[in-house]
PDB file of N, CA, C, O and CB in Angstrom:
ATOM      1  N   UNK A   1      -6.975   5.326  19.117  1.00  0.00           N
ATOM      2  CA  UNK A   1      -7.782   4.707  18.072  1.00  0.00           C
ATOM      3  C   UNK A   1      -7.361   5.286  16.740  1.00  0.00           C
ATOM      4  O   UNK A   1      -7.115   6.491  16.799  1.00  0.00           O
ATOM      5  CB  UNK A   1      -9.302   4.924  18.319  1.00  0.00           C
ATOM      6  N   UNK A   2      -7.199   4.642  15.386  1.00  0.00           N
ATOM      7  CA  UNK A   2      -6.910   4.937  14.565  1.00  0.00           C
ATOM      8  C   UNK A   2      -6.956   4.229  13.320  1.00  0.00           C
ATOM      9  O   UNK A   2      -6.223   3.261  13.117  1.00  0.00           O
ATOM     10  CB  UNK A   2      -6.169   5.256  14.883  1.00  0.00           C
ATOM     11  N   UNK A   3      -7.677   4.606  12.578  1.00  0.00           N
ATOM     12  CA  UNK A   3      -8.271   3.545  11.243  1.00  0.00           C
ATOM     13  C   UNK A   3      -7.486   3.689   9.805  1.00  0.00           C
ATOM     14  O   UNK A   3      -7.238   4.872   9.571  1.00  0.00           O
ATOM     15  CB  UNK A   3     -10.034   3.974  10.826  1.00  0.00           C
ATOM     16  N   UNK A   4      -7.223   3.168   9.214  1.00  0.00           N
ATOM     17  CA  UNK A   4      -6.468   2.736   8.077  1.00  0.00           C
ATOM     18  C   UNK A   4      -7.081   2.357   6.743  1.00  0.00           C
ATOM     19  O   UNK A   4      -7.070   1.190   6.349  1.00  0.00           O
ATOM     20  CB  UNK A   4      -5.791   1.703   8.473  1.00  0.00           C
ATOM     21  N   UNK A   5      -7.768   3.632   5.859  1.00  0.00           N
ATOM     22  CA  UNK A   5      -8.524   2.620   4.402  1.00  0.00           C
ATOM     23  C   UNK A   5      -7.251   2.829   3.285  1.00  0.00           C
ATOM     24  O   UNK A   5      -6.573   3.838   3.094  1.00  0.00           O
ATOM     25  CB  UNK A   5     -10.479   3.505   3.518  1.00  0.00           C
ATOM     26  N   UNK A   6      -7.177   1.431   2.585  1.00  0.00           N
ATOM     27  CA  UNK A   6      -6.583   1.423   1.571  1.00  0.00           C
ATOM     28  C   UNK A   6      -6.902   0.676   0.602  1.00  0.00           C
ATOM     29  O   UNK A   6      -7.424  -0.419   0.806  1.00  0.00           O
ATOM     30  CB  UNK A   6      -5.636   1.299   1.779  1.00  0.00           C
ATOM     31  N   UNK A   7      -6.559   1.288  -1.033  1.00  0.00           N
ATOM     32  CA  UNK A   7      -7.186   0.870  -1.648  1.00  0.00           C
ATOM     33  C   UNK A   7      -5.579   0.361  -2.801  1.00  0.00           C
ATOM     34  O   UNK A   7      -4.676   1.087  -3.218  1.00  0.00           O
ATOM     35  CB  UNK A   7      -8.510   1.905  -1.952  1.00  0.00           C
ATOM     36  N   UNK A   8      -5.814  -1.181  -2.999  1.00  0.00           N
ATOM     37  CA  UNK A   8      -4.624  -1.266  -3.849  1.00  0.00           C
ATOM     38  C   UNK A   8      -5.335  -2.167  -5.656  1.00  0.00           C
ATOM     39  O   UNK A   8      -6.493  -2.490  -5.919  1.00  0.00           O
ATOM     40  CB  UNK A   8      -3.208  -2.432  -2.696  1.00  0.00           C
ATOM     41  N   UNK A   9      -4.209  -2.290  -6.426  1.00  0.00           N
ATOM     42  CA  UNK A   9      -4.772  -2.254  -7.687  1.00  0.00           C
ATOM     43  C   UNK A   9      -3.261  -3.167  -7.962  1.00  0.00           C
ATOM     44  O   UNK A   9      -2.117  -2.804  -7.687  1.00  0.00           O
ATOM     45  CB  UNK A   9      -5.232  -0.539  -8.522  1.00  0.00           C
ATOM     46  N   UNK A  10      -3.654  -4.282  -8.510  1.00  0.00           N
ATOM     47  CA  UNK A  10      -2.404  -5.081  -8.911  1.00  0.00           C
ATOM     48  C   UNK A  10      -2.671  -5.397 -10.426  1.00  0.00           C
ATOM     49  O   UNK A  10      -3.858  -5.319 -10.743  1.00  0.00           O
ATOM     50  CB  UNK A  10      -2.182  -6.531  -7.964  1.00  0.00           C
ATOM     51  N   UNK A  11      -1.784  -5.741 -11.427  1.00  0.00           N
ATOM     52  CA  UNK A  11      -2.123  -6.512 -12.636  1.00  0.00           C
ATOM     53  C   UNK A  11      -2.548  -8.003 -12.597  1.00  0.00           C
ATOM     54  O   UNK A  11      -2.227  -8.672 -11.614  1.00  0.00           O
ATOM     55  CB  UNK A  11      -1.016  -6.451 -13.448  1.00  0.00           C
ATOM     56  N   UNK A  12      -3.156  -8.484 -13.473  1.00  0.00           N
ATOM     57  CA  UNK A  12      -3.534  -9.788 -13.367  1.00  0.00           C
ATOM     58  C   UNK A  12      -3.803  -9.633 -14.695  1.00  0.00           C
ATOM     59  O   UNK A  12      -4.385  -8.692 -15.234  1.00  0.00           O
ATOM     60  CB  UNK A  12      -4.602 -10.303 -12.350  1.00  0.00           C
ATOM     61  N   UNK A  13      -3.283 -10.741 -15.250  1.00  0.00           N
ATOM     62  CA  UNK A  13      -3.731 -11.511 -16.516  1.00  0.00           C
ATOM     63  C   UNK A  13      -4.848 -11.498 -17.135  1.00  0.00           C
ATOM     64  O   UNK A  13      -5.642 -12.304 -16.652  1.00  0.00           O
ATOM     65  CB  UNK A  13      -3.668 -12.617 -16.396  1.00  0.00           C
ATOM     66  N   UNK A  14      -5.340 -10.763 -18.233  1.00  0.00           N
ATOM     67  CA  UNK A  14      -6.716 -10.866 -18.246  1.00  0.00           C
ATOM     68  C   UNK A  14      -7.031  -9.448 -17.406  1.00  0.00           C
ATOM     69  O   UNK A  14      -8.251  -9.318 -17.306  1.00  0.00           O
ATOM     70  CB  UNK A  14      -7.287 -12.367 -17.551  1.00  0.00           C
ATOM     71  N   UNK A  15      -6.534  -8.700 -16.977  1.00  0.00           N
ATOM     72  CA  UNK A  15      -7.711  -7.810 -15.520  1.00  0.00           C
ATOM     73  C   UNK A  15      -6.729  -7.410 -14.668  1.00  0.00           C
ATOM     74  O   UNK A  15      -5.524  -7.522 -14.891  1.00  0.00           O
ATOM     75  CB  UNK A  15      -9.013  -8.938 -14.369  1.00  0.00           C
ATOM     76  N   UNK A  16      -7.294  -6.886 -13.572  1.00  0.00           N
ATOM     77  CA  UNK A  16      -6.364  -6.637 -12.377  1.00  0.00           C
ATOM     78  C   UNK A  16      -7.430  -7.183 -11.231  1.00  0.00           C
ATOM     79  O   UNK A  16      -8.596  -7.566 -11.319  1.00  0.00           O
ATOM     80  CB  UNK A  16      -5.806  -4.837 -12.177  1.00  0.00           C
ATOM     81  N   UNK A  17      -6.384  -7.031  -9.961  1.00  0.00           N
ATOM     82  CA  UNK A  17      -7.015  -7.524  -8.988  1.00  0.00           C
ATOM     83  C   UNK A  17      -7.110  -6.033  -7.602  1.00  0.00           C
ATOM     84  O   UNK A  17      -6.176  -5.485  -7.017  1.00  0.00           O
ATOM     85  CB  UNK A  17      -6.078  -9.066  -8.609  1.00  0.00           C
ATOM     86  N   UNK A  18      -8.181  -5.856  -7.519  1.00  0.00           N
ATOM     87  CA  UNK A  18      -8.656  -4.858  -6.762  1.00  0.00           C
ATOM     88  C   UNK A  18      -8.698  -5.388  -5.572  1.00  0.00           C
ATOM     89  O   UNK A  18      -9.066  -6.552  -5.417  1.00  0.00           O
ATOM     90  CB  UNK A  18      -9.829  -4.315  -7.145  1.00  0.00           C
ATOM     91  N   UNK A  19      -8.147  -4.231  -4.079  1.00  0.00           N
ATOM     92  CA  UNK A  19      -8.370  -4.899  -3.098  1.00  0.00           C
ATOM     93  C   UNK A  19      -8.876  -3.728  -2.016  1.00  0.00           C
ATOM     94  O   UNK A  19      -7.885  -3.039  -1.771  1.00  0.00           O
ATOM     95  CB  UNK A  19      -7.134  -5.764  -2.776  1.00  0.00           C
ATOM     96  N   UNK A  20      -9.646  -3.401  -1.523  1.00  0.00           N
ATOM     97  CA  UNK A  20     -10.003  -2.734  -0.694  1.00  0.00           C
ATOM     98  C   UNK A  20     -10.058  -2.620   0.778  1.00  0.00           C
ATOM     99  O   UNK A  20     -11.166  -3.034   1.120  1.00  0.00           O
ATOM    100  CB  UNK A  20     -10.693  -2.695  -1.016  1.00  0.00           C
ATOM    101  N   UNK A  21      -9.422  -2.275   1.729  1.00  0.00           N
ATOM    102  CA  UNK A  21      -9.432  -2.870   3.167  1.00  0.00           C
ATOM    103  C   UNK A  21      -9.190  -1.520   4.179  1.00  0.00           C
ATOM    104  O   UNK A  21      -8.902  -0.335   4.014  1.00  0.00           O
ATOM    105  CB  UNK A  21      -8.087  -4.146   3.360  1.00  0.00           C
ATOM    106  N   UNK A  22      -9.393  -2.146   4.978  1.00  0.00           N
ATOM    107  CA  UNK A  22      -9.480  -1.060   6.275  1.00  0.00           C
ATOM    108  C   UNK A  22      -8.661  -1.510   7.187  1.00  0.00           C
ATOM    109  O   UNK A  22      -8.093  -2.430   6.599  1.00  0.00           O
ATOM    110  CB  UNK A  22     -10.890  -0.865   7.014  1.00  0.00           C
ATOM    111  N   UNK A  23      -8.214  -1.454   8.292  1.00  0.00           N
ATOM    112  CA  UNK A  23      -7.200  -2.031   9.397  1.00  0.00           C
ATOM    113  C   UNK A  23      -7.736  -0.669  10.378  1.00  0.00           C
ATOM    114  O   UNK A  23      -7.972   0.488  10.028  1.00  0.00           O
ATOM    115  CB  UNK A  23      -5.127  -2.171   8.871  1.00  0.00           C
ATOM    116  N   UNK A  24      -7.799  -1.163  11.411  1.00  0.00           N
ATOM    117  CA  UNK A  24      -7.994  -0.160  12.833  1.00  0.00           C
ATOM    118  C   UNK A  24      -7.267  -0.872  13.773  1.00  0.00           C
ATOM    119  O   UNK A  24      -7.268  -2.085  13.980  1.00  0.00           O
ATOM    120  CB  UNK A  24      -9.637   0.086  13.477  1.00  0.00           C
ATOM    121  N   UNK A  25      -6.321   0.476  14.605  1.00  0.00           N
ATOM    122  CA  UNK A  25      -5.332  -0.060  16.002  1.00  0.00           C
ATOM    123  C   UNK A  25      -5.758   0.876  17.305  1.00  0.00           C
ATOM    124  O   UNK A  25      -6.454   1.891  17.320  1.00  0.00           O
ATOM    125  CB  UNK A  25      -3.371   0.227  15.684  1.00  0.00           C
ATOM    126  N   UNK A  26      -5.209   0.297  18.209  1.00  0.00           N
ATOM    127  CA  UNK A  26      -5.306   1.283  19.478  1.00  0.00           C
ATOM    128  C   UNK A  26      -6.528   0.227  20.661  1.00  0.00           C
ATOM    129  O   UNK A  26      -7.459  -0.550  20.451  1.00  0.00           O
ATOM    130  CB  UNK A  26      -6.159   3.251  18.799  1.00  0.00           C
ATOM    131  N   UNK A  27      -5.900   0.728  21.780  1.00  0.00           N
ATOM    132  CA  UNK A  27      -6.530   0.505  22.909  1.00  0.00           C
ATOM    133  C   UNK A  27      -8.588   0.469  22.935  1.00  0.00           C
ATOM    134  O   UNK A  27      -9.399  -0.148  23.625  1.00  0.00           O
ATOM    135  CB  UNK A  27      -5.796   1.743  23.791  1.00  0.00           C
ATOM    136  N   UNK A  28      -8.686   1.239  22.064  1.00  0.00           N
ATOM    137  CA  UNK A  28     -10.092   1.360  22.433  1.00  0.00           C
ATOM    138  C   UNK A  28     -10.875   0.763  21.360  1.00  0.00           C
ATOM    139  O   UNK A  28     -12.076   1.032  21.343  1.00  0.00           O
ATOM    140  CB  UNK A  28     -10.520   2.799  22.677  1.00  0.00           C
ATOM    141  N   UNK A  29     -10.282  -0.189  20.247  1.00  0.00           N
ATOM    142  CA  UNK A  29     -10.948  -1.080  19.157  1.00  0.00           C
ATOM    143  C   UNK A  29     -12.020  -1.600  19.457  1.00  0.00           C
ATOM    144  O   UNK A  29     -13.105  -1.437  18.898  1.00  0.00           O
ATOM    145  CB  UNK A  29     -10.260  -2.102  18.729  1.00  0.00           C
ATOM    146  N   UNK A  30     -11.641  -2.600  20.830  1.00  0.00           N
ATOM    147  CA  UNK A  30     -12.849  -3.491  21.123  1.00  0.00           C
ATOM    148  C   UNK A  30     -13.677  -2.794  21.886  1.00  0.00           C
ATOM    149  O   UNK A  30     -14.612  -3.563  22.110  1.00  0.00           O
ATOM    150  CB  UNK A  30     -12.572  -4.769  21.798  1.00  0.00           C
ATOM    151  N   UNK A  31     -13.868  -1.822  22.394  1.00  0.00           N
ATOM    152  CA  UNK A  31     -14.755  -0.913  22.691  1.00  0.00           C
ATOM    153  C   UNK A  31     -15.649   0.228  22.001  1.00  0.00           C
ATOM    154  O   UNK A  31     -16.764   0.705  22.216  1.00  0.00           O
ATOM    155  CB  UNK A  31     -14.212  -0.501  23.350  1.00  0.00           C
ATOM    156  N   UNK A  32     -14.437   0.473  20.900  1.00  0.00           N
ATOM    157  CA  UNK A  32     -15.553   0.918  19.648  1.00  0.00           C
ATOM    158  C   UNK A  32     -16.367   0.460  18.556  1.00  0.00           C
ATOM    159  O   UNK A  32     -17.387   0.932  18.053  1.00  0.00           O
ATOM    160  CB  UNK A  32     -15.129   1.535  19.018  1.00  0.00           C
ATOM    161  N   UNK A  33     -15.466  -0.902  18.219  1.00  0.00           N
ATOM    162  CA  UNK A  33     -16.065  -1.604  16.843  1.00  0.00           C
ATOM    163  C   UNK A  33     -16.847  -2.764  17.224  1.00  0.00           C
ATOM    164  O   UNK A  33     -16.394  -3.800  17.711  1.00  0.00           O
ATOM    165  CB  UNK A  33     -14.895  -2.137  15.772  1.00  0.00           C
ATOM    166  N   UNK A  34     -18.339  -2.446  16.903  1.00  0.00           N
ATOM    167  CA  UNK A  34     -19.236  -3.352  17.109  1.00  0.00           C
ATOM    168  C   UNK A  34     -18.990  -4.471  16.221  1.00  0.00           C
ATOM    169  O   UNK A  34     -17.969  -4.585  15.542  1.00  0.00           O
ATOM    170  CB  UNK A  34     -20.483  -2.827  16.992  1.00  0.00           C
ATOM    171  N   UNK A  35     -20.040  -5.365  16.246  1.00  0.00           N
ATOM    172  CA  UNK A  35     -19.950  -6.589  15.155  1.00  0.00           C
ATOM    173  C   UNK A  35     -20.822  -6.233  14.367  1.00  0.00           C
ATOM    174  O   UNK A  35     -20.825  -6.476  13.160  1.00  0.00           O
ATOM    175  CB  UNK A  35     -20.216  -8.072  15.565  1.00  0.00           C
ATOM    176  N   UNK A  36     -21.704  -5.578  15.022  1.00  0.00           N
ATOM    177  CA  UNK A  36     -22.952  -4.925  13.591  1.00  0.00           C
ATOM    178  C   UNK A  36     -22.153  -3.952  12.674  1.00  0.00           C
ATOM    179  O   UNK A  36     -22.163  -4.030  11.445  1.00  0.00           O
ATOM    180  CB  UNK A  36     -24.555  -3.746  14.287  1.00  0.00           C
ATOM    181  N   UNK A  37     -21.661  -3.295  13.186  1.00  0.00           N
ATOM    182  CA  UNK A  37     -20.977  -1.775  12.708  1.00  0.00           C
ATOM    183  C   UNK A  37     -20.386  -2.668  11.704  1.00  0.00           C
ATOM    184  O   UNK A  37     -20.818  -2.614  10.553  1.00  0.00           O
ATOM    185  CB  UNK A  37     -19.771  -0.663  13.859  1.00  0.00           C
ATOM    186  N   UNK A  38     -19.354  -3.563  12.043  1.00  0.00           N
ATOM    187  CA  UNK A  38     -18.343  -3.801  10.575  1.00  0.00           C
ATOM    188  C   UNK A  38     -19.221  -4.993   9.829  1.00  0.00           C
ATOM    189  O   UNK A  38     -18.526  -5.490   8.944  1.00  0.00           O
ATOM    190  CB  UNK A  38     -16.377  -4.483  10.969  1.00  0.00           C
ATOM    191  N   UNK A  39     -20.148  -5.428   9.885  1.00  0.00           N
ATOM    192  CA  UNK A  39     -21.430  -5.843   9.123  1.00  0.00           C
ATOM    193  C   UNK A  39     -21.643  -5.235   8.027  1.00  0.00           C
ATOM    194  O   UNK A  39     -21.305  -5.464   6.866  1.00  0.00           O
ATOM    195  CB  UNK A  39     -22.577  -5.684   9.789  1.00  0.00           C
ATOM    196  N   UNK A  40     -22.467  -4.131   8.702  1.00  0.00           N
ATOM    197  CA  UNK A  40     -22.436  -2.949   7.754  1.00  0.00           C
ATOM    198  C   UNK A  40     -21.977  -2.296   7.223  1.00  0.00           C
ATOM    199  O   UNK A  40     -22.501  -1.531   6.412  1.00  0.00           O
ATOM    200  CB  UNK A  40     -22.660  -2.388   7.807  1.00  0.00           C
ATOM    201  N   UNK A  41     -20.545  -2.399   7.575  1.00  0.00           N
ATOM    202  CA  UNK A  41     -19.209  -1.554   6.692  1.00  0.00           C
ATOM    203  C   UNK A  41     -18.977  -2.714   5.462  1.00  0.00           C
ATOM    204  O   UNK A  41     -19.165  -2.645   4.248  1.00  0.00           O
ATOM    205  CB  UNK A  41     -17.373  -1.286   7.872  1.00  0.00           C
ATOM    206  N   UNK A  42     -18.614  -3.518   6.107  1.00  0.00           N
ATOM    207  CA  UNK A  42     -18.050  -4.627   4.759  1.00  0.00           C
ATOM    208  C   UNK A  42     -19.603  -4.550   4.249  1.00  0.00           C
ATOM    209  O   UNK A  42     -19.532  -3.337   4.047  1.00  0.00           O
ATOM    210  CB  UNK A  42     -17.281  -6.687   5.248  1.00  0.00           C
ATOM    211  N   UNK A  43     -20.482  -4.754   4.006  1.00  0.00           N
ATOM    212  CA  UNK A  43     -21.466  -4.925   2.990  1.00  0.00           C
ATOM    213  C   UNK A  43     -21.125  -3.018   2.124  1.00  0.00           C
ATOM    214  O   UNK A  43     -21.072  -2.768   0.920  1.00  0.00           O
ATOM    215  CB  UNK A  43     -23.426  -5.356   3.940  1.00  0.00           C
ATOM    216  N   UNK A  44     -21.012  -2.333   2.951  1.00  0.00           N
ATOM    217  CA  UNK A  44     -21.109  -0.627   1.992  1.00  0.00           C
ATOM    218  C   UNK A  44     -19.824  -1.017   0.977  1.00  0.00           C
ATOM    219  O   UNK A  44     -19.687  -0.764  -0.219  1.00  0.00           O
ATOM    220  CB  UNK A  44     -20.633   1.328   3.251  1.00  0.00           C
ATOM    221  N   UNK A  45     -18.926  -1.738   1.920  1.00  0.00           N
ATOM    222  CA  UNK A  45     -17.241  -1.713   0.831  1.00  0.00           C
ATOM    223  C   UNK A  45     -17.634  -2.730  -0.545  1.00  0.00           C
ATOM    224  O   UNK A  45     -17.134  -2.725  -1.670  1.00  0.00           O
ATOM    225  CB  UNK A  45     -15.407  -2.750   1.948  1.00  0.00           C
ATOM    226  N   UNK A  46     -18.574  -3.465  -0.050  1.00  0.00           N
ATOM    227  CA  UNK A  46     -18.361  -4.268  -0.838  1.00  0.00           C
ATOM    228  C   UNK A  46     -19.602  -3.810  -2.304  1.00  0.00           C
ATOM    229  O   UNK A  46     -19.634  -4.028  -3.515  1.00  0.00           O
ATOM    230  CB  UNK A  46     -18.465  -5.724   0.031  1.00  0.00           C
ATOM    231  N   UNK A  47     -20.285  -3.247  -1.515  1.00  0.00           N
ATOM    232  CA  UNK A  47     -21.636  -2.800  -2.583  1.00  0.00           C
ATOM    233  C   UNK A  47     -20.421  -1.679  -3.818  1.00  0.00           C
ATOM    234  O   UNK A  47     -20.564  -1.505  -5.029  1.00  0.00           O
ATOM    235  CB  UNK A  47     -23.436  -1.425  -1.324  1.00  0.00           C
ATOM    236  N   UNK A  48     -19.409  -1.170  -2.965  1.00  0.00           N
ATOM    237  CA  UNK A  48     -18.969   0.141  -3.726  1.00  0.00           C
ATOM    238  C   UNK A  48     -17.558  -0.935  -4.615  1.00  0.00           C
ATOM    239  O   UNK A  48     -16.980  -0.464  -5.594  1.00  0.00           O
ATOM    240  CB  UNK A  48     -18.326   1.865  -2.325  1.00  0.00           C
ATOM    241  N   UNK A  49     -17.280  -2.049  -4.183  1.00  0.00           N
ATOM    242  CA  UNK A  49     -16.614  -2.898  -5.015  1.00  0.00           C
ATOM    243  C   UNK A  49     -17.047  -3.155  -6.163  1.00  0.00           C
ATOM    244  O   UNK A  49     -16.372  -3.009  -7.182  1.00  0.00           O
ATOM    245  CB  UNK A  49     -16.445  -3.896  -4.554  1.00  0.00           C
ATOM    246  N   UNK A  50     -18.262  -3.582  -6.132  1.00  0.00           N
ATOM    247  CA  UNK A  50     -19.363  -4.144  -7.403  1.00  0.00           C
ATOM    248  C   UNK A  50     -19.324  -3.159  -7.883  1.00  0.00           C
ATOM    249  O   UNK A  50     -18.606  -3.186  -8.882  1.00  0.00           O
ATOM    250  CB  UNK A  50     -20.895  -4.658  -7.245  1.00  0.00           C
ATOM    251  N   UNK A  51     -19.894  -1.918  -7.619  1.00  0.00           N
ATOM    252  CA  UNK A  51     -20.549  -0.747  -8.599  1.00  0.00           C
ATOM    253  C   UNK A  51     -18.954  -0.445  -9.327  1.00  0.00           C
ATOM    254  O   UNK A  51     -18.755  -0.485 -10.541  1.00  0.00           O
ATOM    255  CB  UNK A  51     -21.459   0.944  -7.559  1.00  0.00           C
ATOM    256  N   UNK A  52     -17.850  -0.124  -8.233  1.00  0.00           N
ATOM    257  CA  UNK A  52     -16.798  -0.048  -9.260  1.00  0.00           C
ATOM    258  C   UNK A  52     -16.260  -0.860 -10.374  1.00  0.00           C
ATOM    259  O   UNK A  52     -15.648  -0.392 -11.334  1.00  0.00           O
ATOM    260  CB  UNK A  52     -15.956   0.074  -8.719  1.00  0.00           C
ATOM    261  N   UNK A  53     -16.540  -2.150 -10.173  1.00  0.00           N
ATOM    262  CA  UNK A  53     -16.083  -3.213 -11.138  1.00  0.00           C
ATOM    263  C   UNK A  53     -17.211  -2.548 -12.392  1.00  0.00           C
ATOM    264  O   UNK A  53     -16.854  -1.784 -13.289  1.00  0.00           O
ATOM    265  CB  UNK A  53     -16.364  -5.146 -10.487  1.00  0.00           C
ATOM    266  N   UNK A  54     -18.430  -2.988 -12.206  1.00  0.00           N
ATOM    267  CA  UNK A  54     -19.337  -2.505 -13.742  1.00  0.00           C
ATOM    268  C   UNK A  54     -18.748  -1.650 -14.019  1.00  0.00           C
ATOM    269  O   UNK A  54     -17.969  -1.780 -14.964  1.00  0.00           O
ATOM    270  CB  UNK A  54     -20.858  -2.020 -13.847  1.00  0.00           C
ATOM    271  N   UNK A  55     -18.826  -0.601 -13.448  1.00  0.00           N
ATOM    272  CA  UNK A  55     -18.172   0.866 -14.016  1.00  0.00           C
ATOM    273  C   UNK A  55     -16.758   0.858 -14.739  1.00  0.00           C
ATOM    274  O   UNK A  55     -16.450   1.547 -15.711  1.00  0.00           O
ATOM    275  CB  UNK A  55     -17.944   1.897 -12.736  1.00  0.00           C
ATOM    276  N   UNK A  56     -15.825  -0.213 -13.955  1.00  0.00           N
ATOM    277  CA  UNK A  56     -14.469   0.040 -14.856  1.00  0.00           C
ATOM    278  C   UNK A  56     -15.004  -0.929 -15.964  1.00  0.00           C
ATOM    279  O   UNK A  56     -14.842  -0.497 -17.105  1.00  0.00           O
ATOM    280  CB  UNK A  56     -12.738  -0.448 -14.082  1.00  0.00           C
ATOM    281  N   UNK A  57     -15.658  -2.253 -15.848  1.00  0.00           N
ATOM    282  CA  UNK A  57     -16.041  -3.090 -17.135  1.00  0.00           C
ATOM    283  C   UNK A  57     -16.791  -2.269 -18.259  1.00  0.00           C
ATOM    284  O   UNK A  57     -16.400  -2.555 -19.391  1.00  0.00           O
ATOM    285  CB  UNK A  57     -17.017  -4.323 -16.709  1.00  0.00           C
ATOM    286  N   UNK A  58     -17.598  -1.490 -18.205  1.00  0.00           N
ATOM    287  CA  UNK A  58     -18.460  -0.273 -19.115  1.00  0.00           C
ATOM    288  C   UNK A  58     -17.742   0.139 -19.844  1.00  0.00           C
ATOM    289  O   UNK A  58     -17.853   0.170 -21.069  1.00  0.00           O
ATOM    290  CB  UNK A  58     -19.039   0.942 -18.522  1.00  0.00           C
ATOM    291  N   UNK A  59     -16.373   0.752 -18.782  1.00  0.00           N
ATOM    292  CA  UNK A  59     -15.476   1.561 -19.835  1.00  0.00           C
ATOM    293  C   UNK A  59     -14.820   1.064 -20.831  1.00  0.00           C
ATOM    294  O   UNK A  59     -14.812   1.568 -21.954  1.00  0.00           O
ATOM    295  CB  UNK A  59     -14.547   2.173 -19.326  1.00  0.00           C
ATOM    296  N   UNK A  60     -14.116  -0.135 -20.449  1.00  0.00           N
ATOM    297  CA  UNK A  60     -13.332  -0.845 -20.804  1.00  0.00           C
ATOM    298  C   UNK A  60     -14.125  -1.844 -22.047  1.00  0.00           C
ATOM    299  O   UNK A  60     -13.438  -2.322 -22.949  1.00  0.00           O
ATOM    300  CB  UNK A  60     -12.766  -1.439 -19.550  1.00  0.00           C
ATOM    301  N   UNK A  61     -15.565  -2.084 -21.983  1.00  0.00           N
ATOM    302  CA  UNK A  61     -15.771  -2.287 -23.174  1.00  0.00           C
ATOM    303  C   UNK A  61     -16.260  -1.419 -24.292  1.00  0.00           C
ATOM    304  O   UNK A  61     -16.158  -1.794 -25.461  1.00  0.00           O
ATOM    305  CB  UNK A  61     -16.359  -3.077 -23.084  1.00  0.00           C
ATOM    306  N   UNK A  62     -16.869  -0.092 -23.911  1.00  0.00           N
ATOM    307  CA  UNK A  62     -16.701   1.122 -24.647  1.00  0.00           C
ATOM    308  C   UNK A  62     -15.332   1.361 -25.192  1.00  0.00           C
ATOM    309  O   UNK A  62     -15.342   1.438 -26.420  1.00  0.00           O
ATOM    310  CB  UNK A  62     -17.063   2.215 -23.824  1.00  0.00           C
ATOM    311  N   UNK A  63     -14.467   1.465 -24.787  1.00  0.00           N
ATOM    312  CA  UNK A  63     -13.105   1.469 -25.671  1.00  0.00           C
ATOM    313  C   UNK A  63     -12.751   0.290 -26.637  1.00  0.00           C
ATOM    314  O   UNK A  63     -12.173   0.546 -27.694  1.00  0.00           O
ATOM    315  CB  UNK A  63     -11.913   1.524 -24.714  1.00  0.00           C
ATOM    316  N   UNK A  64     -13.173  -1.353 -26.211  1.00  0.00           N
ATOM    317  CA  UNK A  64     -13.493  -1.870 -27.182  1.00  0.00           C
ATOM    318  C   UNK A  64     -14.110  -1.700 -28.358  1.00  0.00           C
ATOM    319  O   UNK A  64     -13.591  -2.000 -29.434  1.00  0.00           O
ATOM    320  CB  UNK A  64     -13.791  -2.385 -26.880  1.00  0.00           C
ATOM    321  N   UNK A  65     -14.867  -1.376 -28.270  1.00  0.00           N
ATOM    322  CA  UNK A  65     -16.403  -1.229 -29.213  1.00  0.00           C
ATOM    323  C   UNK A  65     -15.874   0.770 -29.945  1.00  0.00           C
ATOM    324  O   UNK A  65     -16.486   1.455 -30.764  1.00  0.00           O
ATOM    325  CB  UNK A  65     -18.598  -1.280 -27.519  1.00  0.00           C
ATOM    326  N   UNK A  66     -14.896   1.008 -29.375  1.00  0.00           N
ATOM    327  CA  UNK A  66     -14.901   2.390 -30.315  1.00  0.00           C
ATOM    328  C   UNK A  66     -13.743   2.191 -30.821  1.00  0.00           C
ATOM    329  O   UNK A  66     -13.317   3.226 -31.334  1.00  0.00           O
ATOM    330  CB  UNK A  66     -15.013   3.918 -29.643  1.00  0.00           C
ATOM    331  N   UNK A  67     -12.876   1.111 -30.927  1.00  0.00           N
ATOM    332  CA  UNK A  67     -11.529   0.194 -31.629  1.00  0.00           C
ATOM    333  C   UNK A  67     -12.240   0.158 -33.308  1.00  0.00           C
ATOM    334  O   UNK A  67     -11.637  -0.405 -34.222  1.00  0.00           O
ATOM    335  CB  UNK A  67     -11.263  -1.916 -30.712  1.00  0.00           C
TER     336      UNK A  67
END
C-alpha cells in the first residue's frame, strides 16, 4: 500500500491553475479505501483548496492596493 499527495501550480493567464491530488497503489487499496473515507478526504482537500485560494487572493490584492 502506498499513497501519493501532490501538489502542482501551473501559469494561467490572468492566475494560475492549482491542482491538488492524491493517487494510492498496491494490493490492499480496495481493502483499505472506503467510499466514505475518500468522501471525506476530497471534501478536507477541497475545504483546504478554497481557504488557500482566499488566502493567495488577500495577498495578491494587498500588493495591489500597496502599488
Amino acid at each position: 500500500f502506498q499513497g501519493e499527495h501532490s501538489f502542482t501550480i501551473q501559469p494561467r493567464r490572468g492566475g494560475v491553475l492549482f491542482r491538488n491530488s492524491e493517487c494510492f497503489s498496491g494490493l490492499l487499496v480496495p481493502f483499505t479505501i472506503k467510499a466514505s473515507r475518500l468522501r471525506a478526504q476530497k471534501a478536507a482537500f477541497q475545504g483546504f483548496d478554497r481557504a488557500l485560494k482566499r488566502r493567495a487572493e488577500s495577498l495578491m490584492n494587498r500588493s495591489i492596493d500597496e502599488r
